[in-house]
Short mmCIF file of C-alpha atoms in Angstrom, two decimals:
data_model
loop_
_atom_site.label_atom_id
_atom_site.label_comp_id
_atom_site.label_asym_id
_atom_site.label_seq_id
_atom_site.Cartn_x
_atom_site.Cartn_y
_atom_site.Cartn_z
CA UNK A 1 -28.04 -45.92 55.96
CA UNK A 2 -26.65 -42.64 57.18
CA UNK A 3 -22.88 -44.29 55.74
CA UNK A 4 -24.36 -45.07 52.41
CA UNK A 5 -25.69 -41.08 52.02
CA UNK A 6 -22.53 -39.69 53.36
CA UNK A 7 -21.07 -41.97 50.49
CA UNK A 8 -23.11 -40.90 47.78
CA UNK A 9 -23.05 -36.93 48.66
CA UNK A 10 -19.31 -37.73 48.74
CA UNK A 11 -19.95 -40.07 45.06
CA UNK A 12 -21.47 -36.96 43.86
CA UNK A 13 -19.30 -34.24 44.73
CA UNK A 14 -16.17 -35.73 43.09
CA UNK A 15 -17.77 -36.12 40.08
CA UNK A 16 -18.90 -33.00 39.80
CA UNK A 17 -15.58 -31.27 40.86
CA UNK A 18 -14.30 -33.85 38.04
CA UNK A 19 -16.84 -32.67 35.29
CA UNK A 20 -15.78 -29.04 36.32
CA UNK A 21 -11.86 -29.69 36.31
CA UNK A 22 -12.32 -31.11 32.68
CA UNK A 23 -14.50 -28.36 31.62
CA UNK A 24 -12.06 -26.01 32.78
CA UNK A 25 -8.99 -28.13 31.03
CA UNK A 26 -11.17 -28.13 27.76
CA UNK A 27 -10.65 -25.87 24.86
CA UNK A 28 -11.54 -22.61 25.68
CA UNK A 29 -14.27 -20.41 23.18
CA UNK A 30 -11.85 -18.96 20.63
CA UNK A 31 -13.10 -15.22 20.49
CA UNK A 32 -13.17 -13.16 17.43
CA UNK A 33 -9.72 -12.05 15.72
CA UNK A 34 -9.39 -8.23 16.94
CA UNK A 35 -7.58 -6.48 13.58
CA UNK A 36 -6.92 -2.52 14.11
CA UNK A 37 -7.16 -0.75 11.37
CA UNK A 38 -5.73 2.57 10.90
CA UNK A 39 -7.53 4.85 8.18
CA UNK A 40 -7.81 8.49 7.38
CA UNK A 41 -11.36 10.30 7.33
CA UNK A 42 -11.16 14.35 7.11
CA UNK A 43 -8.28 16.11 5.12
CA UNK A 44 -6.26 15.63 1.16
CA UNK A 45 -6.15 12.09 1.84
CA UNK A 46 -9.38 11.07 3.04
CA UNK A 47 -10.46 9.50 -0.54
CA UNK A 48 -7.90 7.06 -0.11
CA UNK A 49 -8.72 6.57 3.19
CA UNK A 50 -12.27 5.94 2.00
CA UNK A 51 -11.10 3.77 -0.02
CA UNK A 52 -9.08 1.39 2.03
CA UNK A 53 -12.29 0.98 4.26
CA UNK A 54 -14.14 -0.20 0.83
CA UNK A 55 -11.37 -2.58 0.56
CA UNK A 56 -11.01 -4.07 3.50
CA UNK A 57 -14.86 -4.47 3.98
CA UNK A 58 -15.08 -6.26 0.57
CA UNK A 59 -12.46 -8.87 1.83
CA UNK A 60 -14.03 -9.62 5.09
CA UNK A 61 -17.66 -9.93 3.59
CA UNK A 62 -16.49 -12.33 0.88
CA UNK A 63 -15.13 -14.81 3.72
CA UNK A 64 -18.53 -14.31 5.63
CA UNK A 65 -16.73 -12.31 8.28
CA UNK A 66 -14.63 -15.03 9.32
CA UNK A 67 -10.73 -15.95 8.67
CA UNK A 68 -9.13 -18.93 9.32
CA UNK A 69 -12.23 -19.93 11.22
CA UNK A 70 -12.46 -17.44 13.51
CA UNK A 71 -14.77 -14.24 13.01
CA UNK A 72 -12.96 -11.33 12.43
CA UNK A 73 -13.64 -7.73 14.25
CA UNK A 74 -12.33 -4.47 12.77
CA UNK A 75 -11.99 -1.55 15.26
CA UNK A 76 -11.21 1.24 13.33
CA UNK A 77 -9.25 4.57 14.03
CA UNK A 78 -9.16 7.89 12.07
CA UNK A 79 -5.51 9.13 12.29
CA UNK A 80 -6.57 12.05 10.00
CA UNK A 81 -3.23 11.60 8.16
CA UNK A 82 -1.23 13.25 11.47
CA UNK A 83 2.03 11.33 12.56
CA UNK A 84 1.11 12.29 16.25
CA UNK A 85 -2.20 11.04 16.40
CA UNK A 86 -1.19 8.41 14.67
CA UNK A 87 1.06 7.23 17.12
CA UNK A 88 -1.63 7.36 19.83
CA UNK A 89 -4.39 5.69 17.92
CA UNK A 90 -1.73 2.83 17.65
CA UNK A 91 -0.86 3.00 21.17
CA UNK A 92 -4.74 2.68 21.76
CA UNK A 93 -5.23 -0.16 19.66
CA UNK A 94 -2.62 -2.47 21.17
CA UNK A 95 -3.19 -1.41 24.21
CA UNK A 96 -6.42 -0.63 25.29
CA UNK A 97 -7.85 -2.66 22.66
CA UNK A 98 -6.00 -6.07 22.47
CA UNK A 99 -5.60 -5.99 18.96
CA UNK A 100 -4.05 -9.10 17.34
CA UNK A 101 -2.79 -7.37 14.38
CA UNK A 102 -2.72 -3.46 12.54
CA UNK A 103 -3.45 -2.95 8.98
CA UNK A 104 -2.83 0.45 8.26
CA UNK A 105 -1.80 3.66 7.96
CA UNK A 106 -2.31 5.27 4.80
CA UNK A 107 0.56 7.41 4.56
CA UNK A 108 4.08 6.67 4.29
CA UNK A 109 5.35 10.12 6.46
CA UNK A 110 2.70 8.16 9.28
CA UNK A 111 4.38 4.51 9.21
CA UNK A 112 7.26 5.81 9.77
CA UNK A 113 5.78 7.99 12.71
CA UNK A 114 4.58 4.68 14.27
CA UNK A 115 8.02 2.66 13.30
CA UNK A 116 9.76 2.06 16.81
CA UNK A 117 6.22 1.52 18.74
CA UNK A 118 5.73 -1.30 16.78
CA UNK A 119 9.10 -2.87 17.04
CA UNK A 120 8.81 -2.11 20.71
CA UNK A 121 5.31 -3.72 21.36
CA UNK A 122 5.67 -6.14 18.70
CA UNK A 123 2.63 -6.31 17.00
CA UNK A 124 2.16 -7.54 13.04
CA UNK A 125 1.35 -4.71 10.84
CA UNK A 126 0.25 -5.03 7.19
CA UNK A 127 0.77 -1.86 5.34
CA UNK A 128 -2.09 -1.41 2.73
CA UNK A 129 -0.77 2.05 1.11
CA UNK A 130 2.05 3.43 2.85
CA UNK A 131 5.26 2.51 0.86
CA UNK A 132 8.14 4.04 2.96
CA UNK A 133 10.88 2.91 1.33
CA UNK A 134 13.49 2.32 4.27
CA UNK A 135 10.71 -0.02 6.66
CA UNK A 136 11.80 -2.68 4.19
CA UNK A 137 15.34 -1.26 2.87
CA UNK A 138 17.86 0.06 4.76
CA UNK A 139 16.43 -0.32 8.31
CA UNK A 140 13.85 -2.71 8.06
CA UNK A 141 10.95 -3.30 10.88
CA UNK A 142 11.16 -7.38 11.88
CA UNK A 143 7.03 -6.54 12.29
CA UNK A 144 6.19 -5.17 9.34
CA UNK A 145 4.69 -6.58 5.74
CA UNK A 146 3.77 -4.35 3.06
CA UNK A 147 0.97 -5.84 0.79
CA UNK A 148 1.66 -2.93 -1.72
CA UNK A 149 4.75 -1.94 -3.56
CA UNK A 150 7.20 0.64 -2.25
CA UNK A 151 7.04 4.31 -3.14
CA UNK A 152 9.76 3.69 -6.12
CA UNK A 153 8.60 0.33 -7.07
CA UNK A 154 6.96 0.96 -9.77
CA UNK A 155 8.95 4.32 -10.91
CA UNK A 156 12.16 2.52 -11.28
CA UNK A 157 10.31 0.47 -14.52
CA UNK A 158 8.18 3.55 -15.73
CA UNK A 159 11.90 5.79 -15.84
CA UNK A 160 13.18 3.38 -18.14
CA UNK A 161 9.78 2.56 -20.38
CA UNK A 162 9.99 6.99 -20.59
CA UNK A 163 13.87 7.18 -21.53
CA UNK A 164 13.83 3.89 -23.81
CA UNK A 165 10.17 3.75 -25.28
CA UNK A 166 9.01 7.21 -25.06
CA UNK A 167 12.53 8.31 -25.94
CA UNK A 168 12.05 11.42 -23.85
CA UNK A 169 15.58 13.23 -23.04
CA UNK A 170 14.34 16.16 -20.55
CA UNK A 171 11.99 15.85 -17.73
CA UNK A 172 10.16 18.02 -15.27
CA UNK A 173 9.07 16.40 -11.86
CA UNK A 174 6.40 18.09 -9.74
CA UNK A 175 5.98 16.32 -6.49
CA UNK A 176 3.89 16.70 -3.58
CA UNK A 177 6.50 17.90 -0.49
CA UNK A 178 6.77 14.91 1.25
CA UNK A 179 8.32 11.34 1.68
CA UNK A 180 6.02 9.75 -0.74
CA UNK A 181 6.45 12.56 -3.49
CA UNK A 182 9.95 12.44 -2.18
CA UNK A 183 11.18 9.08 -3.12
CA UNK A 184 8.86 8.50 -5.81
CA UNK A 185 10.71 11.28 -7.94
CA UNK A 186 13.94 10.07 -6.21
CA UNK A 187 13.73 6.46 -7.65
CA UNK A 188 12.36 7.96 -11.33
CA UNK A 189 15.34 10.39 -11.85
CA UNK A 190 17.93 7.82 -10.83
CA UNK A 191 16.69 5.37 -13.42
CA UNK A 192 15.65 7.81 -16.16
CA UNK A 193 19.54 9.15 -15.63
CA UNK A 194 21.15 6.00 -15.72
CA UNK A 195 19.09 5.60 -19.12
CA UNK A 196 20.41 8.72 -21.03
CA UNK A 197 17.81 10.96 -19.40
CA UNK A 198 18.03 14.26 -17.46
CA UNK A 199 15.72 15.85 -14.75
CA UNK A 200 15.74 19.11 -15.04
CA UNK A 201 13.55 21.11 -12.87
CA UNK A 202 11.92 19.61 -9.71
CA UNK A 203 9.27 21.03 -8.01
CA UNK A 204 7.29 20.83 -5.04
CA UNK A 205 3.90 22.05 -3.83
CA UNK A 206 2.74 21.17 -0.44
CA UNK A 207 0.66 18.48 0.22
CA UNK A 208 -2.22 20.72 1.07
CA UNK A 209 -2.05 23.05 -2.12
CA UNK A 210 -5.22 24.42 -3.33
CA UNK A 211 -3.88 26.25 -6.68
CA UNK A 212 -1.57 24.60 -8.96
CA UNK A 213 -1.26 27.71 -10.96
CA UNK A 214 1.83 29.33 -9.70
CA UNK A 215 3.72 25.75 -10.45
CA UNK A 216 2.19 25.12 -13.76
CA UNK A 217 3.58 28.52 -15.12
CA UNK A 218 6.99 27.72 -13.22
CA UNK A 219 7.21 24.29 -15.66
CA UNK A 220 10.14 24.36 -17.80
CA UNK A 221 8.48 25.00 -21.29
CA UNK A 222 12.09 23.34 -22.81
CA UNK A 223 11.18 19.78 -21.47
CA UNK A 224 9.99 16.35 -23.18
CA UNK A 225 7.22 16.02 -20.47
CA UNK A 226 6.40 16.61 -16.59
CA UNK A 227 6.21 13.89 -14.58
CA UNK A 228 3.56 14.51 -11.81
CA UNK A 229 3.72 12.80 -8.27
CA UNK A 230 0.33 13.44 -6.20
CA UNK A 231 -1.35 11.37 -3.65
CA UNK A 232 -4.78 11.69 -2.76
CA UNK A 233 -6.84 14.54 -4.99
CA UNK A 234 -3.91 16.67 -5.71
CA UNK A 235 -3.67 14.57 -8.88
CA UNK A 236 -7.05 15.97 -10.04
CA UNK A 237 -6.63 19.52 -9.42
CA UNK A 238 -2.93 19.56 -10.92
CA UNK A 239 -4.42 17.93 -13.82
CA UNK A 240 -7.29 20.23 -14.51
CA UNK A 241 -5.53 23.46 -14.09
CA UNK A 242 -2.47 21.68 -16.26
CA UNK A 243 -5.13 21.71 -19.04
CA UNK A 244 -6.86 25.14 -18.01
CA UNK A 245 -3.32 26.84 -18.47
CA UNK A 246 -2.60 25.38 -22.00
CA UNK A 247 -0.14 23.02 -21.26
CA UNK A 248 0.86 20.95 -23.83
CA UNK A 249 4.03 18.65 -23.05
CA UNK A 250 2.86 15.37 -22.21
CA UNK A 251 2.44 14.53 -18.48
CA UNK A 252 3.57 11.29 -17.12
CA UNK A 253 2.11 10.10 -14.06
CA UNK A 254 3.06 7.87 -10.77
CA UNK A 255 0.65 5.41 -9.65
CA UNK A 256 -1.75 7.58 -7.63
CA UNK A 257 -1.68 10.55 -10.06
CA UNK A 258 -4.31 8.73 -11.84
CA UNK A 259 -5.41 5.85 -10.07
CA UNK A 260 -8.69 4.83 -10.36
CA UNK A 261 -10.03 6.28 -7.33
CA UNK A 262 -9.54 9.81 -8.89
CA UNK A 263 -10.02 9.26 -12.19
CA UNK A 264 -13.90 8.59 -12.00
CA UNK A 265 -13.43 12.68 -10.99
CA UNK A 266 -11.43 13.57 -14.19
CA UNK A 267 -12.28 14.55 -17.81
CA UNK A 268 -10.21 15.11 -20.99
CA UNK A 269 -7.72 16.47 -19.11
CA UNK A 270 -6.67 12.78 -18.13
CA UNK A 271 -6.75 11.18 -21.38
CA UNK A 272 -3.24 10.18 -22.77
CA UNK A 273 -1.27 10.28 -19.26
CA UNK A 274 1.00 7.19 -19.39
CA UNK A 275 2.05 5.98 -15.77
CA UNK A 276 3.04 2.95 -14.01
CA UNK A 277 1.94 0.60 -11.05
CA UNK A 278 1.02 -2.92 -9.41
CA UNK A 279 -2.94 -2.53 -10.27
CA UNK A 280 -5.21 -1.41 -12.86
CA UNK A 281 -8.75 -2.69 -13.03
CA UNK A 282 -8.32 -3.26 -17.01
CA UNK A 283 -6.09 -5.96 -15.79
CA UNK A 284 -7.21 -8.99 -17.71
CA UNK A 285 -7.18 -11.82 -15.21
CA UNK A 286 -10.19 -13.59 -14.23
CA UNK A 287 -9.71 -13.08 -10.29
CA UNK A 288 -8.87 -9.24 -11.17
CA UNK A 289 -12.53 -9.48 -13.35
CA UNK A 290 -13.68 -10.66 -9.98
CA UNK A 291 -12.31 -8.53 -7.78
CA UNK A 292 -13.48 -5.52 -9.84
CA UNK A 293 -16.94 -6.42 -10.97
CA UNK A 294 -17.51 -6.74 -6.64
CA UNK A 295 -16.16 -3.12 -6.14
CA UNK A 296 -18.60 -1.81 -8.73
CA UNK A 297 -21.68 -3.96 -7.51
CA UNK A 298 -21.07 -2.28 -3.84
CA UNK A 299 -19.50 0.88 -4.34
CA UNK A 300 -20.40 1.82 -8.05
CA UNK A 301 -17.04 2.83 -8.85
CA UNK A 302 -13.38 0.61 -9.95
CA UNK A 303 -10.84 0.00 -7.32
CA UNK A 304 -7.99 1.44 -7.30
CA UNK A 305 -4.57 1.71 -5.34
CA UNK A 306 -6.18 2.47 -1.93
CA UNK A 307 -9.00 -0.11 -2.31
CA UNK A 308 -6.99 -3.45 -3.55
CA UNK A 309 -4.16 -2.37 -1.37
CA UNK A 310 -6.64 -3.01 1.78
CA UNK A 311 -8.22 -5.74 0.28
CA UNK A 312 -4.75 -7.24 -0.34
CA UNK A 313 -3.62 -6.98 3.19
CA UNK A 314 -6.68 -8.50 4.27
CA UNK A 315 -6.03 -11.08 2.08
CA UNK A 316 -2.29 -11.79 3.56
CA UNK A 317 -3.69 -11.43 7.05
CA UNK A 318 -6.12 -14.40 6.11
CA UNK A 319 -3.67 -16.35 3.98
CA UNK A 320 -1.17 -16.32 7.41
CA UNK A 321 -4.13 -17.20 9.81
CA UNK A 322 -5.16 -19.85 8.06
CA UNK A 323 -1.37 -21.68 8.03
CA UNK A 324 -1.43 -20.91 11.86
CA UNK A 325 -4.70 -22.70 11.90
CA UNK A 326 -6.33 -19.45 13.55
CA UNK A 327 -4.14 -19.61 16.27
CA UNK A 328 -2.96 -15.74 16.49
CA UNK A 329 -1.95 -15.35 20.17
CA UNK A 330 1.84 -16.29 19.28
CA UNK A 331 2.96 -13.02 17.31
CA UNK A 332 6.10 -14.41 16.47
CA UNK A 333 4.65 -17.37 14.41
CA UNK A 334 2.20 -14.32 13.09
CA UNK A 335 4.44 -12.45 11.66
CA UNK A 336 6.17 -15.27 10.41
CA UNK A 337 3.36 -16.29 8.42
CA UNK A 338 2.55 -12.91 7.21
CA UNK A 339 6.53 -12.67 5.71
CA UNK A 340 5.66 -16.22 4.15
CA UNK A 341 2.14 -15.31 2.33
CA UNK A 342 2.46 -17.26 -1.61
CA UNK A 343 -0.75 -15.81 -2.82
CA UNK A 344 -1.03 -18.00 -6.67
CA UNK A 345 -3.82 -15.58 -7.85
CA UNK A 346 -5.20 -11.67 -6.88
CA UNK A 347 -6.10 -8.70 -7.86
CA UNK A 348 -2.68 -7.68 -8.89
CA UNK A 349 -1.36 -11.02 -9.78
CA UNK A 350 1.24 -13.78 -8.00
CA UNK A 351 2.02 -12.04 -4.81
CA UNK A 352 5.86 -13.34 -2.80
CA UNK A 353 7.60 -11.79 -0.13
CA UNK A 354 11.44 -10.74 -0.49
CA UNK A 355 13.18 -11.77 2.88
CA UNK A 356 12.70 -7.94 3.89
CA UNK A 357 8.92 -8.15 4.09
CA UNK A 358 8.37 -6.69 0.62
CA UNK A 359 6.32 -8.73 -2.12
CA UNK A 360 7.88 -8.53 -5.40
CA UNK A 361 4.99 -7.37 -7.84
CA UNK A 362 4.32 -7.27 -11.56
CA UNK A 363 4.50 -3.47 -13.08
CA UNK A 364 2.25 -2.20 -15.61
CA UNK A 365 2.73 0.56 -18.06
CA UNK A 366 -0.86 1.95 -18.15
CA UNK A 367 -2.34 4.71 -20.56
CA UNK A 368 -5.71 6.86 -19.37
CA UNK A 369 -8.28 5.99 -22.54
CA UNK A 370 -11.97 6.33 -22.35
CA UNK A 371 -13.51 2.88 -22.44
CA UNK A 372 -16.77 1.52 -22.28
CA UNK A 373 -17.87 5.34 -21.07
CA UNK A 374 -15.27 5.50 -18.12
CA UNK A 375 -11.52 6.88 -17.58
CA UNK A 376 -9.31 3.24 -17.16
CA UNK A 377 -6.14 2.49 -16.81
CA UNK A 378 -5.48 0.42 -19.92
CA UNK A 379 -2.36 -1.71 -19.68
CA UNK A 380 0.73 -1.48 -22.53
CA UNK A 381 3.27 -3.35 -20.94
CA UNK A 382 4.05 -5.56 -17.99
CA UNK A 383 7.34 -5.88 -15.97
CA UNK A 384 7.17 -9.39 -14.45
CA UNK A 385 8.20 -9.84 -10.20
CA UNK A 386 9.50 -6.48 -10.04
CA UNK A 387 12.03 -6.24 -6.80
CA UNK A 388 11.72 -3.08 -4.49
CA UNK A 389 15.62 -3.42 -5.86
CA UNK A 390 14.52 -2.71 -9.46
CA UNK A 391 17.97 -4.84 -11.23
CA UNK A 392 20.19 -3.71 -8.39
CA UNK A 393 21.40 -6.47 -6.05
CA UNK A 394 20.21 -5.60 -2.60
CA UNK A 395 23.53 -5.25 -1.01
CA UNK A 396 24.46 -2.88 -3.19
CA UNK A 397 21.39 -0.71 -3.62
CA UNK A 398 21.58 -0.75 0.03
CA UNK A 399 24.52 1.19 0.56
CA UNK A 400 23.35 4.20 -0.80
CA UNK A 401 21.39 6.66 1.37
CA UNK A 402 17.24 6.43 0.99
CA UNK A 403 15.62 8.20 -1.40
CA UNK A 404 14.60 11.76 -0.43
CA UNK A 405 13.73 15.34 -1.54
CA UNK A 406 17.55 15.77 -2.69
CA UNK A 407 19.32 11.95 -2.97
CA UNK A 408 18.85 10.29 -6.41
CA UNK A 409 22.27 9.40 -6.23
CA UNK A 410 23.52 7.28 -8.76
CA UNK A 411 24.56 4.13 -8.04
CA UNK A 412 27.20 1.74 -9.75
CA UNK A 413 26.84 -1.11 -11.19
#
């Protein structure tokens, strides 16, 4: 009697320590996909920073909160558009917070502030805004994707369209004073010069200028047009005190001059400004229709560069989880995925990656009208799969130095 107990305690045991070993062998519960996200709330950029959030949330709600059939959780962090804080709100996110990948910053002068922490803790970052020209040119980060186009990207196309459509001879850039405004005006004056063109005044107010004033009366009154570069809301108060001095020479614009985050803050003053870029919400596709009619529903205003570039890099993030089969723990097969994203239809159209973690992106020519009783962005020409290269090779754009305040250097071909 006592054996057949001893037996069946014994029986019992094992089979539990069995039914425990197997538990513990079984596939754990996946948690939640941690995704840092690096945004900007106080200062001249906190629109855009606004913005991105809009984006981003969009994205995530339309896939019920879940990617690649995991739920997604977004801790965010306010760098406030400062390189050094930057830095440590990265440094928090990876490490204190575990994230599995960064989508952010906003500003390009900030990615490149965060460049060798994220080659040295090797994390995938998705870059919704910031379009630093050399993190996927001359010196380019193995763990970084940009979902958006490069500072010149869509300058190179809008120099020429000026010099061979506009048949404009003499231009005047104003620029806001750093690397965005930089290479922006960089990339336009080496392709409006190599089309007959000539800059010939450059100017640049800080990024934090209140009064345009003192610039506008500084403009060359000799030129064809100004070409303005201004992130943020510099592009509205440039505009309105371009108008409130008399200025008449037309005013070209780059992408954020009069994207459509500002413009729902402009008047007249926009009307007529011809500039270039990967998005417009007058884009006439029906997942662009989409994509826009859900920005208005939620936020009552159209998306713009800060808002699809978000929603974008949300979008690659998914499109790579779900070929890993929301397995993220192995960031070299993440970032792998990321640099092999084929998105067929979005916002902005057919989206590939170059083998430098760059998509190449359509270009539109765009001219501010007043339709249906709002400032758009109304489309008069597309450039098809524009490279970050423009029509250089890339081995031979690459040896010339990065575009800056002073290098537009021409370049042979």
């Amino acid at each position: 009697m006592l054996k057949r107990l001893i037996a069946a305690l014994v029986a019992a045991s094992s089979a539990a320590l069995a039914a425990g070993s197997s538990q513990a062998q079984g596939p754990a519960k996946e948690g939640p996909i941690k995704v840092g996200f690096m945004t900007v709330r106080s200062g001249a950029l906190a629109a855009g920073g606004r913005q991105m959030e809009e984006g981003l949330q969009l994205c995530i709600d339309q896939r019920g909160g879940s990617i690649g059939g995991r739920k997604v959780e977004v801790i965010t962090a306010d760098t406030a558009g400062q390189p050094a804080l930057t830095k440590t709100k990265a440094q928090e996110l990876v490490e204190r917070d575990k994230v599995d990948a960064l989508i952010g910053p906003l500003a390009a002068f900030e990615a490149l502030a965060i460049d060798d922490y994220i080659r040295q803790a090797k994390i995938p970052i998705i870059s919704p805004s910031a379009a630093a020209e050399d993190l996927t040119q001359r010196k380019p980060n193995p763990w970084f994707v940009r979902a958006v186009g490069t500072s010149a990207q869509a300058h190179h196309p809008l120099a020429e369209y000026a010099a061979k459509e506009l048949g404009y001879k003499k231009i005047a850039i104003i620029a806001d004073d750093f690397a965005f405004g930089h290479e922006i005006a960089a990339g336009f004056q080496r392709v409006f010069e190599e089309n007959g063109g000539k800059i010939v005044q450059k100017l640049w107010p800080p990024l934090n200028t209140a009064d345009y004033g003192s610039y506008v009366t500084q403009l060359d009154p000799g030129v064809d047009a100004v070409f303005a570069a201004f992130a943020g809301g510099n592009g509205i108060k440039f505009l309105g005190q371009y108008k409130n001095y008399g200025s008449t020479k037309p005013v070209i614009g780059a992408m954020t001059t009069v994207d459509e985050g500002v413009l729902k803050s402009m008047g007249s003053e926009a009307v007529g400004v011809i500039s270039a870029g990967w998005y417009s919400a007058a884009i006439q596709t029906p997942a662009n229709a989409k994509f826009v009619e859900a920005i208005r529903a939620k936020y009552k205003a159209d998306p713009g560069y800060y808002t699809v570039g978000a929603y974008m890099a949300c979008e690659f993030l998914a499109n790579a989880v779900e070929q890993l089969k929301g397995k993220v723990d192995d960031k070299d097969a993440l970032i792998k995925a990321l640099r092999e994203v084929k998105i067929t239809e979005s916002p902005y159209g057919p989206v590939k990656i170059d083998e430098y973690g760059q998509p190449l992106m359509d270009i539109t020519i765009r001219k501010v009208e007043q339709k249906d009783g709002r400032l758009r962005n109304v489309v008069l020409k597309t450039y098809p799969a524009v490279s970050q290269f423009w029509t250089w090779k890339p081995d031979v754009f690459l040896k010339s130095a990065v575009y800056s305040r002073g290098n537009p250097e021409p370049i042979a071909r």
